[in-house]
Short mmCIF file of N, CA and C in Angstrom, two decimals:
data_model
loop_
_atom_site.label_atom_id
_atom_site.label_comp_id
_atom_site.label_asym_id
_atom_site.label_seq_id
_atom_site.Cartn_x
_atom_site.Cartn_y
_atom_site.Cartn_z
N MET A 1 -13.13 27.05 47.81
CA MET A 1 -14.06 27.84 47.02
C MET A 1 -15.47 27.58 47.56
N PRO A 2 -16.22 28.65 47.83
CA PRO A 2 -17.59 28.47 48.34
C PRO A 2 -18.45 27.71 47.34
N GLY A 3 -19.47 27.02 47.87
CA GLY A 3 -20.36 26.19 47.05
C GLY A 3 -21.03 26.95 45.93
N TYR A 4 -21.51 28.18 46.21
CA TYR A 4 -22.20 28.93 45.17
C TYR A 4 -21.25 29.27 44.02
N MET A 5 -19.95 29.47 44.32
CA MET A 5 -18.96 29.77 43.27
C MET A 5 -18.74 28.55 42.39
N ARG A 6 -18.63 27.35 43.04
CA ARG A 6 -18.47 26.13 42.24
C ARG A 6 -19.70 25.92 41.36
N SER A 7 -20.87 26.12 41.94
CA SER A 7 -22.11 25.94 41.20
C SER A 7 -22.19 26.95 40.04
N ARG A 8 -21.86 28.20 40.34
CA ARG A 8 -21.89 29.24 39.32
C ARG A 8 -20.85 28.94 38.23
N GLY A 9 -19.67 28.46 38.65
CA GLY A 9 -18.62 28.11 37.70
C GLY A 9 -19.07 26.99 36.77
N ARG A 10 -19.73 25.96 37.34
CA ARG A 10 -20.25 24.86 36.50
C ARG A 10 -21.30 25.38 35.52
N TRP A 11 -22.18 26.27 36.00
CA TRP A 11 -23.21 26.82 35.13
C TRP A 11 -22.57 27.60 33.99
N LEU A 12 -21.58 28.44 34.32
CA LEU A 12 -20.89 29.22 33.31
C LEU A 12 -20.20 28.30 32.31
N TRP A 13 -19.55 27.22 32.81
CA TRP A 13 -18.88 26.28 31.93
C TRP A 13 -19.88 25.62 30.99
N LEU A 14 -21.06 25.24 31.51
CA LEU A 14 -22.09 24.62 30.67
C LEU A 14 -22.60 25.60 29.63
N ALA A 15 -22.79 26.86 30.02
CA ALA A 15 -23.27 27.86 29.08
C ALA A 15 -22.25 28.08 27.96
N VAL A 16 -20.99 28.20 28.32
CA VAL A 16 -19.93 28.39 27.32
C VAL A 16 -19.84 27.17 26.42
N SER A 17 -19.94 25.97 27.00
CA SER A 17 -19.88 24.74 26.21
C SER A 17 -21.02 24.68 25.22
N ALA A 18 -22.20 25.07 25.64
CA ALA A 18 -23.36 25.04 24.76
C ALA A 18 -23.18 26.01 23.60
N VAL A 19 -22.71 27.21 23.88
CA VAL A 19 -22.48 28.19 22.83
C VAL A 19 -21.37 27.71 21.90
N ALA A 20 -20.30 27.18 22.47
CA ALA A 20 -19.19 26.67 21.65
C ALA A 20 -19.68 25.56 20.75
N GLY A 21 -20.55 24.69 21.25
CA GLY A 21 -21.08 23.61 20.43
C GLY A 21 -21.85 24.14 19.25
N VAL A 22 -22.64 25.18 19.44
CA VAL A 22 -23.39 25.77 18.35
C VAL A 22 -22.43 26.38 17.34
N GLN A 23 -21.39 27.03 17.81
CA GLN A 23 -20.42 27.63 16.90
C GLN A 23 -19.70 26.55 16.12
N ASP A 24 -19.38 25.42 16.74
CA ASP A 24 -18.68 24.35 16.04
C ASP A 24 -19.52 23.82 14.89
N VAL A 25 -20.83 23.73 15.09
CA VAL A 25 -21.69 23.20 14.05
C VAL A 25 -21.68 24.11 12.83
N SER A 26 -21.66 25.43 13.06
CA SER A 26 -21.73 26.36 11.94
C SER A 26 -20.36 26.72 11.39
N ALA A 27 -19.30 26.38 12.11
CA ALA A 27 -17.95 26.73 11.66
C ALA A 27 -17.56 25.89 10.44
N GLN A 28 -16.66 26.42 9.64
CA GLN A 28 -16.14 25.66 8.51
C GLN A 28 -15.34 24.48 9.02
N THR A 29 -15.54 23.34 8.41
CA THR A 29 -14.81 22.15 8.80
C THR A 29 -13.36 22.21 8.33
N VAL A 30 -13.14 22.75 7.14
CA VAL A 30 -11.81 22.83 6.57
C VAL A 30 -11.51 24.31 6.27
N GLN A 31 -10.41 24.78 6.80
CA GLN A 31 -9.99 26.16 6.55
C GLN A 31 -8.63 26.13 5.86
N ARG A 32 -8.53 26.82 4.75
CA ARG A 32 -7.30 26.84 3.96
C ARG A 32 -6.65 28.21 4.09
N TYR A 33 -5.34 28.20 4.29
CA TYR A 33 -4.59 29.44 4.49
C TYR A 33 -3.53 29.58 3.41
N SER A 34 -3.52 30.74 2.75
CA SER A 34 -2.53 31.03 1.72
C SER A 34 -1.97 32.42 1.96
N ASP A 35 -0.78 32.65 1.46
CA ASP A 35 -0.16 33.96 1.54
C ASP A 35 -0.84 34.84 0.50
N PRO A 36 -1.50 35.93 0.90
CA PRO A 36 -2.21 36.77 -0.08
C PRO A 36 -1.28 37.43 -1.09
N ARG A 37 0.01 37.46 -0.81
CA ARG A 37 0.97 38.06 -1.74
C ARG A 37 1.47 37.04 -2.75
N ASP A 38 1.06 35.78 -2.63
CA ASP A 38 1.55 34.71 -3.49
C ASP A 38 0.37 34.08 -4.22
N ASP A 39 0.46 33.97 -5.54
CA ASP A 39 -0.65 33.38 -6.29
C ASP A 39 -0.36 31.93 -6.70
N PHE A 40 0.66 31.31 -6.10
CA PHE A 40 0.97 29.92 -6.41
C PHE A 40 -0.20 29.06 -5.93
N PRO A 41 -0.68 28.10 -6.74
CA PRO A 41 -1.92 27.38 -6.45
C PRO A 41 -1.80 26.24 -5.43
N ILE A 42 -1.35 26.56 -4.23
CA ILE A 42 -1.38 25.63 -3.11
C ILE A 42 -1.77 26.40 -1.86
N SER A 43 -2.21 25.70 -0.85
CA SER A 43 -2.44 26.32 0.45
C SER A 43 -1.16 26.16 1.26
N ALA A 44 -0.79 27.21 1.97
CA ALA A 44 0.38 27.13 2.84
C ALA A 44 0.08 26.22 4.04
N ALA A 45 -1.19 26.20 4.45
CA ALA A 45 -1.63 25.36 5.56
C ALA A 45 -3.11 25.09 5.41
N VAL A 46 -3.56 23.97 5.94
CA VAL A 46 -4.97 23.62 5.96
C VAL A 46 -5.31 23.15 7.36
N LYS A 47 -6.36 23.72 7.94
CA LYS A 47 -6.81 23.33 9.28
C LYS A 47 -8.11 22.54 9.14
N VAL A 48 -8.12 21.34 9.72
CA VAL A 48 -9.31 20.49 9.69
C VAL A 48 -9.87 20.44 11.10
N GLN A 49 -11.12 20.83 11.26
CA GLN A 49 -11.77 20.86 12.57
C GLN A 49 -12.03 19.44 13.07
N ALA A 50 -12.05 19.29 14.37
CA ALA A 50 -12.37 17.99 14.99
C ALA A 50 -13.74 17.53 14.51
N GLY A 51 -13.89 16.24 14.34
CA GLY A 51 -15.17 15.67 13.93
C GLY A 51 -15.32 15.52 12.43
N ALA A 52 -14.37 16.03 11.65
CA ALA A 52 -14.44 15.88 10.20
C ALA A 52 -14.07 14.45 9.83
N GLU A 53 -14.68 13.96 8.78
CA GLU A 53 -14.32 12.64 8.27
C GLU A 53 -13.08 12.78 7.40
N THR A 54 -12.12 11.91 7.60
CA THR A 54 -10.85 11.99 6.88
C THR A 54 -10.58 10.67 6.16
N VAL A 55 -10.13 10.77 4.92
CA VAL A 55 -9.80 9.60 4.11
C VAL A 55 -8.36 9.76 3.62
N TYR A 56 -7.57 8.72 3.78
CA TYR A 56 -6.19 8.68 3.32
C TYR A 56 -6.13 7.78 2.09
N VAL A 57 -5.68 8.33 0.98
CA VAL A 57 -5.58 7.55 -0.26
C VAL A 57 -4.10 7.27 -0.51
N SER A 58 -3.77 5.99 -0.58
CA SER A 58 -2.39 5.57 -0.85
C SER A 58 -1.94 6.07 -2.21
N GLY A 59 -0.63 6.06 -2.40
CA GLY A 59 -0.06 6.55 -3.65
C GLY A 59 -0.63 5.83 -4.87
N LEU A 60 -1.08 6.62 -5.82
CA LEU A 60 -1.62 6.09 -7.07
C LEU A 60 -0.89 6.73 -8.23
N GLY A 61 -0.68 5.94 -9.26
CA GLY A 61 -0.07 6.44 -10.48
C GLY A 61 -1.10 6.42 -11.59
N PRO A 62 -0.64 6.49 -12.82
CA PRO A 62 -1.57 6.45 -13.94
C PRO A 62 -2.27 5.09 -14.01
N ALA A 63 -3.46 5.10 -14.58
CA ALA A 63 -4.26 3.89 -14.69
C ALA A 63 -3.57 2.84 -15.55
N PRO A 64 -3.56 1.59 -15.10
CA PRO A 64 -2.89 0.54 -15.87
C PRO A 64 -3.73 0.00 -17.01
N ASP A 65 -5.04 0.23 -16.98
CA ASP A 65 -5.93 -0.42 -17.94
C ASP A 65 -6.26 0.42 -19.17
N ARG A 66 -5.59 1.52 -19.33
CA ARG A 66 -5.83 2.33 -20.53
C ARG A 66 -4.57 3.11 -20.86
N ALA A 67 -4.56 3.68 -22.02
CA ALA A 67 -3.40 4.48 -22.43
C ALA A 67 -3.39 5.74 -21.58
N SER A 68 -2.53 5.76 -20.58
CA SER A 68 -2.51 6.89 -19.66
C SER A 68 -1.43 7.90 -20.00
N GLY A 69 -0.77 7.70 -21.10
CA GLY A 69 0.18 8.68 -21.57
C GLY A 69 1.61 8.38 -21.18
N THR A 70 2.49 9.09 -21.84
CA THR A 70 3.92 8.90 -21.59
C THR A 70 4.56 10.16 -21.04
N THR A 71 3.81 11.26 -20.96
CA THR A 71 4.36 12.49 -20.41
C THR A 71 3.93 12.64 -18.96
N THR A 72 4.64 13.47 -18.24
CA THR A 72 4.28 13.73 -16.85
C THR A 72 2.89 14.35 -16.76
N ALA A 73 2.56 15.26 -17.66
CA ALA A 73 1.23 15.89 -17.65
C ALA A 73 0.13 14.84 -17.85
N GLU A 74 0.29 13.97 -18.83
CA GLU A 74 -0.72 12.94 -19.10
C GLU A 74 -0.84 11.98 -17.93
N GLN A 75 0.29 11.55 -17.38
CA GLN A 75 0.26 10.61 -16.27
C GLN A 75 -0.30 11.25 -14.99
N THR A 76 -0.01 12.53 -14.78
CA THR A 76 -0.57 13.22 -13.62
C THR A 76 -2.09 13.30 -13.75
N GLN A 77 -2.57 13.62 -14.94
CA GLN A 77 -4.02 13.67 -15.16
C GLN A 77 -4.65 12.31 -14.86
N SER A 78 -4.02 11.24 -15.32
CA SER A 78 -4.54 9.90 -15.08
C SER A 78 -4.50 9.55 -13.59
N ALA A 79 -3.41 9.90 -12.92
CA ALA A 79 -3.31 9.63 -11.47
C ALA A 79 -4.40 10.39 -10.72
N LEU A 80 -4.66 11.63 -11.10
CA LEU A 80 -5.72 12.41 -10.45
C LEU A 80 -7.10 11.81 -10.73
N ASP A 81 -7.28 11.23 -11.92
CA ASP A 81 -8.52 10.51 -12.22
C ASP A 81 -8.67 9.31 -11.28
N GLN A 82 -7.57 8.58 -11.06
CA GLN A 82 -7.59 7.42 -10.16
C GLN A 82 -7.95 7.86 -8.73
N ILE A 83 -7.35 8.94 -8.28
CA ILE A 83 -7.61 9.46 -6.93
C ILE A 83 -9.06 9.93 -6.82
N SER A 84 -9.53 10.61 -7.84
CA SER A 84 -10.92 11.07 -7.85
C SER A 84 -11.89 9.90 -7.72
N ALA A 85 -11.62 8.82 -8.44
CA ALA A 85 -12.47 7.62 -8.35
C ALA A 85 -12.41 7.01 -6.96
N ALA A 86 -11.22 6.94 -6.36
CA ALA A 86 -11.08 6.38 -5.01
C ALA A 86 -11.86 7.22 -4.00
N LEU A 87 -11.76 8.54 -4.11
CA LEU A 87 -12.49 9.42 -3.20
C LEU A 87 -14.00 9.30 -3.41
N GLY A 88 -14.40 9.06 -4.64
CA GLY A 88 -15.83 8.91 -4.95
C GLY A 88 -16.48 7.79 -4.18
N HIS A 89 -15.72 6.76 -3.82
CA HIS A 89 -16.27 5.66 -3.03
C HIS A 89 -16.69 6.12 -1.64
N PHE A 90 -16.18 7.26 -1.21
CA PHE A 90 -16.51 7.81 0.11
C PHE A 90 -17.40 9.03 0.00
N GLY A 91 -17.92 9.30 -1.20
CA GLY A 91 -18.76 10.48 -1.40
C GLY A 91 -17.96 11.77 -1.40
N MET A 92 -16.67 11.67 -1.67
CA MET A 92 -15.80 12.85 -1.70
C MET A 92 -15.33 13.11 -3.12
N THR A 93 -14.75 14.30 -3.32
CA THR A 93 -14.18 14.69 -4.60
C THR A 93 -12.79 15.28 -4.36
N LEU A 94 -12.15 15.66 -5.44
CA LEU A 94 -10.84 16.30 -5.30
C LEU A 94 -10.93 17.62 -4.52
N ARG A 95 -12.10 18.23 -4.48
CA ARG A 95 -12.27 19.47 -3.70
C ARG A 95 -12.09 19.23 -2.21
N ASP A 96 -12.19 17.97 -1.78
CA ASP A 96 -12.03 17.63 -0.36
C ASP A 96 -10.57 17.33 0.01
N VAL A 97 -9.67 17.35 -0.97
CA VAL A 97 -8.26 17.06 -0.70
C VAL A 97 -7.66 18.21 0.10
N VAL A 98 -7.05 17.86 1.24
CA VAL A 98 -6.42 18.87 2.10
C VAL A 98 -4.89 18.76 2.09
N GLN A 99 -4.36 17.59 1.74
CA GLN A 99 -2.91 17.37 1.70
C GLN A 99 -2.59 16.49 0.50
N MET A 100 -1.53 16.84 -0.21
CA MET A 100 -1.12 16.06 -1.38
C MET A 100 0.40 15.95 -1.40
N HIS A 101 0.86 14.73 -1.66
CA HIS A 101 2.28 14.48 -1.89
C HIS A 101 2.42 13.97 -3.32
N VAL A 102 3.26 14.63 -4.10
CA VAL A 102 3.49 14.25 -5.49
C VAL A 102 4.94 13.80 -5.61
N TYR A 103 5.13 12.59 -6.10
CA TYR A 103 6.46 12.03 -6.30
C TYR A 103 6.71 11.97 -7.80
N LEU A 104 7.77 12.63 -8.24
CA LEU A 104 8.10 12.67 -9.66
C LEU A 104 9.48 12.06 -9.90
N VAL A 105 9.59 11.30 -10.99
CA VAL A 105 10.90 10.83 -11.42
C VAL A 105 11.32 11.68 -12.62
N ALA A 106 12.59 11.64 -12.93
CA ALA A 106 13.09 12.39 -14.07
C ALA A 106 12.49 11.84 -15.35
N ASP A 107 11.96 12.71 -16.17
CA ASP A 107 11.48 12.31 -17.48
C ASP A 107 12.72 12.05 -18.34
N PRO A 108 12.85 10.83 -18.88
CA PRO A 108 14.06 10.49 -19.66
C PRO A 108 14.30 11.45 -20.82
N ARG A 109 13.23 12.02 -21.38
CA ARG A 109 13.40 12.95 -22.50
C ARG A 109 13.96 14.30 -22.05
N LEU A 110 13.69 14.66 -20.78
CA LEU A 110 14.14 15.96 -20.28
C LEU A 110 15.41 15.87 -19.45
N GLY A 111 15.62 14.72 -18.81
CA GLY A 111 16.77 14.56 -17.93
C GLY A 111 16.55 15.10 -16.53
N HIS A 112 15.34 15.53 -16.24
CA HIS A 112 14.97 16.01 -14.91
C HIS A 112 13.46 15.87 -14.74
N MET A 113 12.98 16.06 -13.52
CA MET A 113 11.53 15.94 -13.31
C MET A 113 10.82 17.07 -14.07
N ASP A 114 9.64 16.75 -14.56
CA ASP A 114 8.86 17.71 -15.35
C ASP A 114 7.84 18.38 -14.44
N PHE A 115 8.31 19.33 -13.63
CA PHE A 115 7.43 20.06 -12.71
C PHE A 115 6.36 20.82 -13.49
N ALA A 116 6.73 21.43 -14.59
CA ALA A 116 5.77 22.20 -15.40
C ALA A 116 4.66 21.29 -15.93
N GLY A 117 5.01 20.09 -16.38
CA GLY A 117 4.00 19.16 -16.86
C GLY A 117 3.04 18.74 -15.76
N MET A 118 3.59 18.47 -14.56
CA MET A 118 2.74 18.12 -13.43
C MET A 118 1.80 19.28 -13.11
N MET A 119 2.33 20.51 -13.09
CA MET A 119 1.52 21.69 -12.77
C MET A 119 0.41 21.90 -13.80
N LYS A 120 0.71 21.61 -15.07
CA LYS A 120 -0.30 21.77 -16.12
C LYS A 120 -1.52 20.91 -15.82
N ALA A 121 -1.29 19.65 -15.47
CA ALA A 121 -2.41 18.74 -15.14
C ALA A 121 -3.06 19.13 -13.81
N TYR A 122 -2.25 19.46 -12.83
CA TYR A 122 -2.75 19.86 -11.51
C TYR A 122 -3.71 21.04 -11.62
N GLN A 123 -3.33 22.04 -12.41
CA GLN A 123 -4.14 23.25 -12.50
C GLN A 123 -5.43 23.05 -13.29
N THR A 124 -5.54 21.96 -14.04
CA THR A 124 -6.83 21.69 -14.68
C THR A 124 -7.82 21.13 -13.68
N ARG A 125 -7.34 20.54 -12.59
CA ARG A 125 -8.22 19.92 -11.59
C ARG A 125 -8.37 20.76 -10.32
N PHE A 126 -7.40 21.63 -10.03
CA PHE A 126 -7.43 22.44 -8.83
C PHE A 126 -7.35 23.91 -9.23
N ARG A 127 -8.52 24.58 -9.14
CA ARG A 127 -8.57 26.00 -9.50
C ARG A 127 -8.81 26.89 -8.28
N SER A 128 -9.27 26.28 -7.20
CA SER A 128 -9.48 26.99 -5.94
C SER A 128 -9.54 25.93 -4.84
N GLY A 129 -9.57 26.35 -3.59
CA GLY A 129 -9.60 25.39 -2.49
C GLY A 129 -8.41 24.46 -2.53
N PHE A 130 -7.23 25.04 -2.71
CA PHE A 130 -6.03 24.24 -2.94
C PHE A 130 -5.62 23.45 -1.70
N PRO A 131 -5.08 22.25 -1.92
CA PRO A 131 -4.52 21.49 -0.80
C PRO A 131 -3.14 22.01 -0.42
N ALA A 132 -2.70 21.69 0.79
CA ALA A 132 -1.29 21.85 1.12
C ALA A 132 -0.59 20.77 0.30
N ARG A 133 0.56 21.09 -0.28
CA ARG A 133 1.15 20.14 -1.22
C ARG A 133 2.67 20.16 -1.16
N THR A 134 3.24 18.97 -1.37
CA THR A 134 4.69 18.81 -1.48
C THR A 134 4.97 18.05 -2.77
N VAL A 135 5.97 18.51 -3.53
CA VAL A 135 6.42 17.80 -4.73
C VAL A 135 7.86 17.38 -4.48
N ILE A 136 8.12 16.09 -4.67
CA ILE A 136 9.42 15.51 -4.37
C ILE A 136 9.93 14.75 -5.58
N GLU A 137 11.18 15.01 -5.96
CA GLU A 137 11.79 14.21 -7.01
C GLU A 137 12.40 12.97 -6.36
N VAL A 138 12.08 11.81 -6.93
CA VAL A 138 12.59 10.54 -6.42
C VAL A 138 13.36 9.83 -7.54
N PRO A 139 14.28 8.93 -7.18
CA PRO A 139 15.07 8.25 -8.22
C PRO A 139 14.25 7.30 -9.08
N HIS A 140 13.25 6.65 -8.49
CA HIS A 140 12.39 5.75 -9.27
C HIS A 140 11.14 5.45 -8.45
N LEU A 141 10.13 4.92 -9.13
CA LEU A 141 8.89 4.48 -8.50
C LEU A 141 8.78 2.97 -8.68
N THR A 142 7.83 2.35 -7.99
CA THR A 142 7.72 0.89 -8.05
C THR A 142 7.41 0.40 -9.46
N ASN A 143 6.64 1.17 -10.21
CA ASN A 143 6.37 0.82 -11.60
C ASN A 143 7.35 1.62 -12.47
N PRO A 144 8.24 0.96 -13.20
CA PRO A 144 9.25 1.68 -13.97
C PRO A 144 8.69 2.55 -15.09
N ASP A 145 7.41 2.35 -15.46
CA ASP A 145 6.80 3.16 -16.51
C ASP A 145 6.17 4.45 -15.98
N TRP A 146 6.06 4.56 -14.66
CA TRP A 146 5.45 5.74 -14.06
C TRP A 146 6.44 6.89 -13.96
N LEU A 147 5.96 8.07 -14.26
CA LEU A 147 6.71 9.30 -14.03
C LEU A 147 6.20 10.03 -12.79
N VAL A 148 5.03 9.62 -12.30
CA VAL A 148 4.39 10.31 -11.17
C VAL A 148 3.61 9.32 -10.32
N GLU A 149 3.61 9.58 -9.02
CA GLU A 149 2.75 8.88 -8.06
C GLU A 149 2.27 9.93 -7.07
N ILE A 150 0.99 9.86 -6.70
CA ILE A 150 0.39 10.87 -5.83
C ILE A 150 -0.38 10.19 -4.71
N ASP A 151 -0.19 10.66 -3.47
CA ASP A 151 -1.06 10.25 -2.38
C ASP A 151 -1.72 11.49 -1.80
N VAL A 152 -2.92 11.32 -1.26
CA VAL A 152 -3.67 12.47 -0.74
C VAL A 152 -4.35 12.13 0.59
N ILE A 153 -4.67 13.19 1.30
CA ILE A 153 -5.55 13.12 2.46
C ILE A 153 -6.72 14.04 2.13
N ALA A 154 -7.93 13.53 2.28
CA ALA A 154 -9.14 14.31 2.03
C ALA A 154 -9.95 14.37 3.31
N SER A 155 -10.62 15.48 3.52
CA SER A 155 -11.38 15.64 4.76
C SER A 155 -12.55 16.57 4.54
N ARG A 156 -13.67 16.23 5.18
CA ARG A 156 -14.84 17.10 5.19
C ARG A 156 -15.82 16.59 6.23
N ASN A 157 -16.77 17.41 6.56
CA ASN A 157 -17.77 17.05 7.54
C ASN A 157 -18.92 16.32 6.84
N GLY A 158 -19.33 15.17 7.37
CA GLY A 158 -20.46 14.45 6.80
C GLY A 158 -20.22 14.03 5.37
N ALA A 159 -19.15 13.32 5.13
CA ALA A 159 -18.77 12.96 3.76
C ALA A 159 -19.74 12.01 3.09
N GLY A 160 -20.69 11.52 3.79
CA GLY A 160 -21.67 10.64 3.17
C GLY A 160 -21.38 9.18 3.45
N GLN A 161 -22.20 8.34 2.90
CA GLN A 161 -22.10 6.89 3.13
C GLN A 161 -20.85 6.33 2.48
N LYS A 162 -20.16 5.50 3.22
CA LYS A 162 -18.96 4.84 2.68
C LYS A 162 -19.40 3.70 1.76
N ARG A 163 -18.80 3.61 0.60
CA ARG A 163 -19.15 2.56 -0.34
C ARG A 163 -17.92 1.81 -0.80
N PHE A 164 -16.82 1.94 -0.12
CA PHE A 164 -15.57 1.33 -0.58
C PHE A 164 -15.27 0.13 0.29
N PRO A 165 -14.87 -0.99 -0.19
CA PRO A 165 -14.74 -1.26 -1.62
C PRO A 165 -16.10 -1.52 -2.27
N ALA A 166 -16.16 -1.25 -3.55
CA ALA A 166 -17.42 -1.45 -4.28
C ALA A 166 -17.84 -2.91 -4.20
N GLN A 167 -19.10 -3.13 -3.96
CA GLN A 167 -19.64 -4.50 -3.87
C GLN A 167 -20.30 -4.89 -5.16
#
């Protein structure tokens, strides 16, 4: 390849890189995809752009230090409160959740997992910007009093100063 072509190619590559860099700055960090024909409150997929800050929150159940309820709905609400507090240490909120795994055990009163109860609590906290989500029925959780355990992945650009663990 002649020298001027290599030089021109490098210049073109630099120009494209510079424009792409500007576009990356203005592009959305998190893009959520849902089927427009389906109104179920989850994202079918979530795309997180490179450079976004990501936080992984281990499975949390209802709070142990207060009456967190005996129903799946009450315990889900408490678990989401726990997750919200954990994300708060990183300057994030539940709106930054991009992936959620929900583990449910059978409610002894119902004889099966209470999906409706979990959804009731979920929909009070997630009204838009839904995460990709999986709900799995499991035979038991580490705490025999728990009906639900939830882990999440949260991501956003410039999530702010990390403050976890609290000092």
